[in-house]
């Protein structure tokens, strides 16, 4: 999940809201899982233990750790039998250049995409990155009547990398910001959703899996995909992102329940609720989470798009303490069950639509 940065798409610049963290929470363990749920929790723990390991170097954009993470994700999708949808197997190269960009506290070093206002030919070669990628896959729709309609599900696999050392409760310094919850949890949840879709009945609509890079620098990977989609973006009828589902949120109902950013803006939340989903409205609308994740890039294209989360304002956000050990895998497994049902509903049921005023605050509205 982003903190403070601009959204950059060609000439459009959209400043995201910033939220602080006001409460600390030790995760604790949820009630023991039943026999049916235990394997999912174990799979999620295994996946996240790899993705958020120190060897991934915090998955900072522009680092070998991020490239290593992308290779791991692609290998998992291939192992599940999900069809590749990048220009190079599962990889869609995202051209990025290091640049000084405006920020709420003054200019800062970040990344930019090529655009009408950013000519890569004028940027020194050593400032251009050529190895940063989105990981993209597709599950083809089975119903000829709606198979050309697309539901995009996604998460960002990047985090903030290696930074200033911070002492833990025992005084041990740690400089690797592993991002287990942000957004390792959402990324491995998407892997699990993809695996379930492939192993079960084929969805009626086509489902595109997008694991994006550079979210922490302005949703750049997602913006690049929208400009260069595997299937024309006009055919996309819904987007569901998953971000920070590693811990229960008491305000959302606790164990196994999550919230949908911008719930009130489209019919997606109401449709899921009517179907019995444990996904509820965002209990902190004042934090503007609807504008703080990759879903907003799709919303800017007119696509009903939301983020599923159970972020509870824990103070490990963007800290080295966002570690696998802090994740409640029983809760996470239960919420992945809900995510699978939600994606099935979007792929097989009625398409969501914006409510009146639902696009308020988006550029052009």
PDB file of N, CA, C and O in Angstrom, residues 147-181:
ATOM      1  N   UNK A 147     -16.848 -14.574 -22.607  1.00  0.00           N
ATOM      2  CA  UNK A 147     -15.426 -14.892 -22.492  1.00  0.00           C
ATOM      3  C   UNK A 147     -14.528 -13.733 -22.904  1.00  0.00           C
ATOM      4  O   UNK A 147     -13.359 -13.667 -22.490  1.00  0.00           O
ATOM      5  N   UNK A 148     -15.059 -12.805 -23.714  1.00  0.00           N
ATOM      6  CA  UNK A 148     -14.227 -11.654 -24.105  1.00  0.00           C
ATOM      7  C   UNK A 148     -14.276 -10.542 -23.057  1.00  0.00           C
ATOM      8  O   UNK A 148     -13.603  -9.524 -23.207  1.00  0.00           O
ATOM      9  N   UNK A 149     -15.053 -10.733 -22.003  1.00  0.00           N
ATOM     10  CA  UNK A 149     -15.037  -9.804 -20.876  1.00  0.00           C
ATOM     11  C   UNK A 149     -13.960 -10.242 -19.895  1.00  0.00           C
ATOM     12  O   UNK A 149     -13.720 -11.440 -19.703  1.00  0.00           O
ATOM     13  N   UNK A 150     -13.301  -9.272 -19.270  1.00  0.00           N
ATOM     14  CA  UNK A 150     -12.128  -9.563 -18.444  1.00  0.00           C
ATOM     15  C   UNK A 150     -12.327  -9.060 -17.024  1.00  0.00           C
ATOM     16  O   UNK A 150     -12.776  -7.933 -16.807  1.00  0.00           O
ATOM     17  N   UNK A 151     -11.987  -9.899 -16.080  1.00  0.00           N
ATOM     18  CA  UNK A 151     -11.844  -9.504 -14.675  1.00  0.00           C
ATOM     19  C   UNK A 151     -10.353  -9.553 -14.357  1.00  0.00           C
ATOM     20  O   UNK A 151      -9.700 -10.581 -14.564  1.00  0.00           O
ATOM     21  N   UNK A 152      -9.802  -8.458 -13.906  1.00  0.00           N
ATOM     22  CA  UNK A 152      -8.389  -8.410 -13.526  1.00  0.00           C
ATOM     23  C   UNK A 152      -8.282  -8.505 -12.014  1.00  0.00           C
ATOM     24  O   UNK A 152      -8.935  -7.742 -11.289  1.00  0.00           O
ATOM     25  N   UNK A 153      -7.487  -9.465 -11.549  1.00  0.00           N
ATOM     26  CA  UNK A 153      -7.218  -9.591 -10.120  1.00  0.00           C
ATOM     27  C   UNK A 153      -5.721  -9.355  -9.913  1.00  0.00           C
ATOM     28  O   UNK A 153      -4.898  -9.754 -10.734  1.00  0.00           O
ATOM     29  N   UNK A 154      -5.383  -8.673  -8.838  1.00  0.00           N
ATOM     30  CA  UNK A 154      -3.973  -8.345  -8.709  1.00  0.00           C
ATOM     31  C   UNK A 154      -3.528  -7.940  -7.326  1.00  0.00           C
ATOM     32  O   UNK A 154      -4.317  -7.752  -6.397  1.00  0.00           O
ATOM     33  N   UNK A 155      -2.226  -7.792  -7.228  1.00  0.00           N
ATOM     34  CA  UNK A 155      -1.555  -7.310  -6.021  1.00  0.00           C
ATOM     35  C   UNK A 155      -0.191  -6.800  -6.458  1.00  0.00           C
ATOM     36  O   UNK A 155       0.318  -7.186  -7.511  1.00  0.00           O
ATOM     37  N   UNK A 156       0.402  -5.933  -5.656  1.00  0.00           N
ATOM     38  CA  UNK A 156       1.759  -5.487  -5.978  1.00  0.00           C
ATOM     39  C   UNK A 156       2.755  -6.277  -5.146  1.00  0.00           C
ATOM     40  O   UNK A 156       2.586  -6.438  -3.942  1.00  0.00           O
ATOM     41  N   UNK A 157       3.785  -6.797  -5.833  1.00  0.00           N
ATOM     42  CA  UNK A 157       4.760  -7.616  -5.128  1.00  0.00           C
ATOM     43  C   UNK A 157       5.959  -6.820  -4.635  1.00  0.00           C
ATOM     44  O   UNK A 157       6.780  -7.336  -3.877  1.00  0.00           O
ATOM     45  N   UNK A 158       6.089  -5.566  -5.061  1.00  0.00           N
ATOM     46  CA  UNK A 158       7.210  -4.752  -4.606  1.00  0.00           C
ATOM     47  C   UNK A 158       6.978  -4.244  -3.181  1.00  0.00           C
ATOM     48  O   UNK A 158       5.841  -4.179  -2.704  1.00  0.00           O
ATOM     49  N   UNK A 159       8.073  -3.888  -2.528  1.00  0.00           N
ATOM     50  CA  UNK A 159       7.987  -3.203  -1.244  1.00  0.00           C
ATOM     51  C   UNK A 159       9.061  -2.117  -1.232  1.00  0.00           C
ATOM     52  O   UNK A 159       9.422  -1.623  -2.301  1.00  0.00           O
ATOM     53  N   UNK A 160       9.562  -1.733  -0.079  1.00  0.00           N
ATOM     54  CA  UNK A 160      10.435  -0.561  -0.016  1.00  0.00           C
ATOM     55  C   UNK A 160      11.916  -0.894   0.140  1.00  0.00           C
ATOM     56  O   UNK A 160      12.741   0.003   0.289  1.00  0.00           O
ATOM     57  N   UNK A 161      12.266  -2.194   0.106  1.00  0.00           N
ATOM     58  CA  UNK A 161      13.658  -2.571   0.024  1.00  0.00           C
ATOM     59  C   UNK A 161      14.419  -2.515   1.334  1.00  0.00           C
ATOM     60  O   UNK A 161      13.915  -2.861   2.399  1.00  0.00           O
ATOM     61  N   UNK A 162      15.668  -2.087   1.252  1.00  0.00           N
ATOM     62  CA  UNK A 162      16.558  -1.974   2.405  1.00  0.00           C
ATOM     63  C   UNK A 162      16.665  -0.501   2.777  1.00  0.00           C
ATOM     64  O   UNK A 162      16.867   0.353   1.916  1.00  0.00           O
ATOM     65  N   UNK A 163      16.510  -0.220   4.062  1.00  0.00           N
ATOM     66  CA  UNK A 163      16.508   1.168   4.505  1.00  0.00           C
ATOM     67  C   UNK A 163      17.243   1.364   5.808  1.00  0.00           C
ATOM     68  O   UNK A 163      18.104   0.559   6.195  1.00  0.00           O
ATOM     69  N   UNK A 164      16.875   2.409   6.492  1.00  0.00           N
ATOM     70  CA  UNK A 164      17.529   2.743   7.753  1.00  0.00           C
ATOM     71  C   UNK A 164      17.312   1.625   8.768  1.00  0.00           C
ATOM     72  O   UNK A 164      16.191   1.139   8.938  1.00  0.00           O
ATOM     73  N   UNK A 165      18.368   1.198   9.471  1.00  0.00           N
ATOM     74  CA  UNK A 165      18.213   0.152  10.482  1.00  0.00           C
ATOM     75  C   UNK A 165      17.300   0.612  11.625  1.00  0.00           C
ATOM     76  O   UNK A 165      17.352   1.763  12.054  1.00  0.00           O
ATOM     77  N   UNK A 166      16.475  -0.306  12.090  1.00  0.00           N
ATOM     78  CA  UNK A 166      15.566  -0.040  13.201  1.00  0.00           C
ATOM     79  C   UNK A 166      15.742  -1.154  14.216  1.00  0.00           C
ATOM     80  O   UNK A 166      15.809  -2.335  13.851  1.00  0.00           O
ATOM     81  N   UNK A 167      15.806  -0.809  15.478  1.00  0.00           N
ATOM     82  CA  UNK A 167      15.980  -1.805  16.536  1.00  0.00           C
ATOM     83  C   UNK A 167      14.637  -2.435  16.890  1.00  0.00           C
ATOM     84  O   UNK A 167      13.621  -1.746  17.010  1.00  0.00           O
ATOM     85  N   UNK A 168      14.646  -3.768  17.051  1.00  0.00           N
ATOM     86  CA  UNK A 168      13.426  -4.446  17.495  1.00  0.00           C
ATOM     87  C   UNK A 168      13.341  -4.397  19.020  1.00  0.00           C
ATOM     88  O   UNK A 168      14.130  -3.720  19.688  1.00  0.00           O
ATOM     89  N   UNK A 169      12.382  -5.119  19.574  1.00  0.00           N
ATOM     90  CA  UNK A 169      12.146  -5.068  21.020  1.00  0.00           C
ATOM     91  C   UNK A 169      13.346  -5.564  21.820  1.00  0.00           C
ATOM     92  O   UNK A 169      13.520  -5.195  22.984  1.00  0.00           O
ATOM     93  N   UNK A 170      14.179  -6.386  21.179  1.00  0.00           N
ATOM     94  CA  UNK A 170      15.365  -6.903  21.854  1.00  0.00           C
ATOM     95  C   UNK A 170      16.608  -6.083  21.549  1.00  0.00           C
ATOM     96  O   UNK A 170      17.726  -6.463  21.936  1.00  0.00           O
ATOM     97  N   UNK A 171      16.415  -4.976  20.815  1.00  0.00           N
ATOM     98  CA  UNK A 171      17.546  -4.125  20.494  1.00  0.00           C
ATOM     99  C   UNK A 171      18.336  -4.560  19.283  1.00  0.00           C
ATOM    100  O   UNK A 171      19.392  -3.985  18.985  1.00  0.00           O
ATOM    101  N   UNK A 172      17.868  -5.575  18.565  1.00  0.00           N
ATOM    102  CA  UNK A 172      18.562  -6.058  17.371  1.00  0.00           C
ATOM    103  C   UNK A 172      18.187  -5.174  16.180  1.00  0.00           C
ATOM    104  O   UNK A 172      17.007  -4.937  15.911  1.00  0.00           O
ATOM    105  N   UNK A 173      19.191  -4.700  15.466  1.00  0.00           N
ATOM    106  CA  UNK A 173      18.940  -3.830  14.321  1.00  0.00           C
ATOM    107  C   UNK A 173      18.565  -4.648  13.088  1.00  0.00           C
ATOM    108  O   UNK A 173      19.139  -5.709  12.826  1.00  0.00           O
ATOM    109  N   UNK A 174      17.608  -4.131  12.329  1.00  0.00           N
ATOM    110  CA  UNK A 174      17.176  -4.779  11.091  1.00  0.00           C
ATOM    111  C   UNK A 174      16.988  -3.686  10.051  1.00  0.00           C
ATOM    112  O   UNK A 174      16.314  -2.677  10.311  1.00  0.00           O
ATOM    113  N   UNK A 175      17.570  -3.877   8.878  1.00  0.00           N
ATOM    114  CA  UNK A 175      17.455  -2.873   7.818  1.00  0.00           C
ATOM    115  C   UNK A 175      16.696  -3.382   6.602  1.00  0.00           C
ATOM    116  O   UNK A 175      16.535  -2.647   5.627  1.00  0.00           O
ATOM    117  N   UNK A 176      16.223  -4.642   6.641  1.00  0.00           N
ATOM    118  CA  UNK A 176      15.476  -5.201   5.509  1.00  0.00           C
ATOM    119  C   UNK A 176      13.986  -5.054   5.792  1.00  0.00           C
ATOM    120  O   UNK A 176      13.464  -5.621   6.751  1.00  0.00           O
ATOM    121  N   UNK A 177      13.329  -4.301   4.941  1.00  0.00           N
ATOM    122  CA  UNK A 177      11.891  -4.052   5.080  1.00  0.00           C
ATOM    123  C   UNK A 177      11.161  -5.109   4.260  1.00  0.00           C
ATOM    124  O   UNK A 177      10.841  -4.907   3.093  1.00  0.00           O
ATOM    125  N   UNK A 178      10.878  -6.254   4.903  1.00  0.00           N
ATOM    126  CA  UNK A 178      10.437  -7.443   4.178  1.00  0.00           C
ATOM    127  C   UNK A 178       9.044  -7.343   3.583  1.00  0.00           C
ATOM    128  O   UNK A 178       8.727  -8.053   2.631  1.00  0.00           O
ATOM    129  N   UNK A 179       8.180  -6.508   4.145  1.00  0.00           N
ATOM    130  CA  UNK A 179       6.852  -6.338   3.569  1.00  0.00           C
ATOM    131  C   UNK A 179       6.032  -7.616   3.528  1.00  0.00           C
ATOM    132  O   UNK A 179       5.405  -7.927   2.517  1.00  0.00           O
ATOM    133  N   UNK A 180       6.013  -8.348   4.638  1.00  0.00           N
ATOM    134  CA  UNK A 180       5.237  -9.588   4.659  1.00  0.00           C
ATOM    135  C   UNK A 180       3.750  -9.316   4.467  1.00  0.00           C
ATOM    136  O   UNK A 180       3.070  -9.982   3.681  1.00  0.00           O
ATOM    137  N   UNK A 181       3.237  -8.304   5.172  1.00  0.00           N
ATOM    138  CA  UNK A 181       1.823  -7.954   5.007  1.00  0.00           C
ATOM    139  C   UNK A 181       1.637  -7.050   3.795  1.00  0.00           C
ATOM    140  O   UNK A 181       0.694  -7.207   3.025  1.00  0.00           O
TER     141      UNK A 181
END
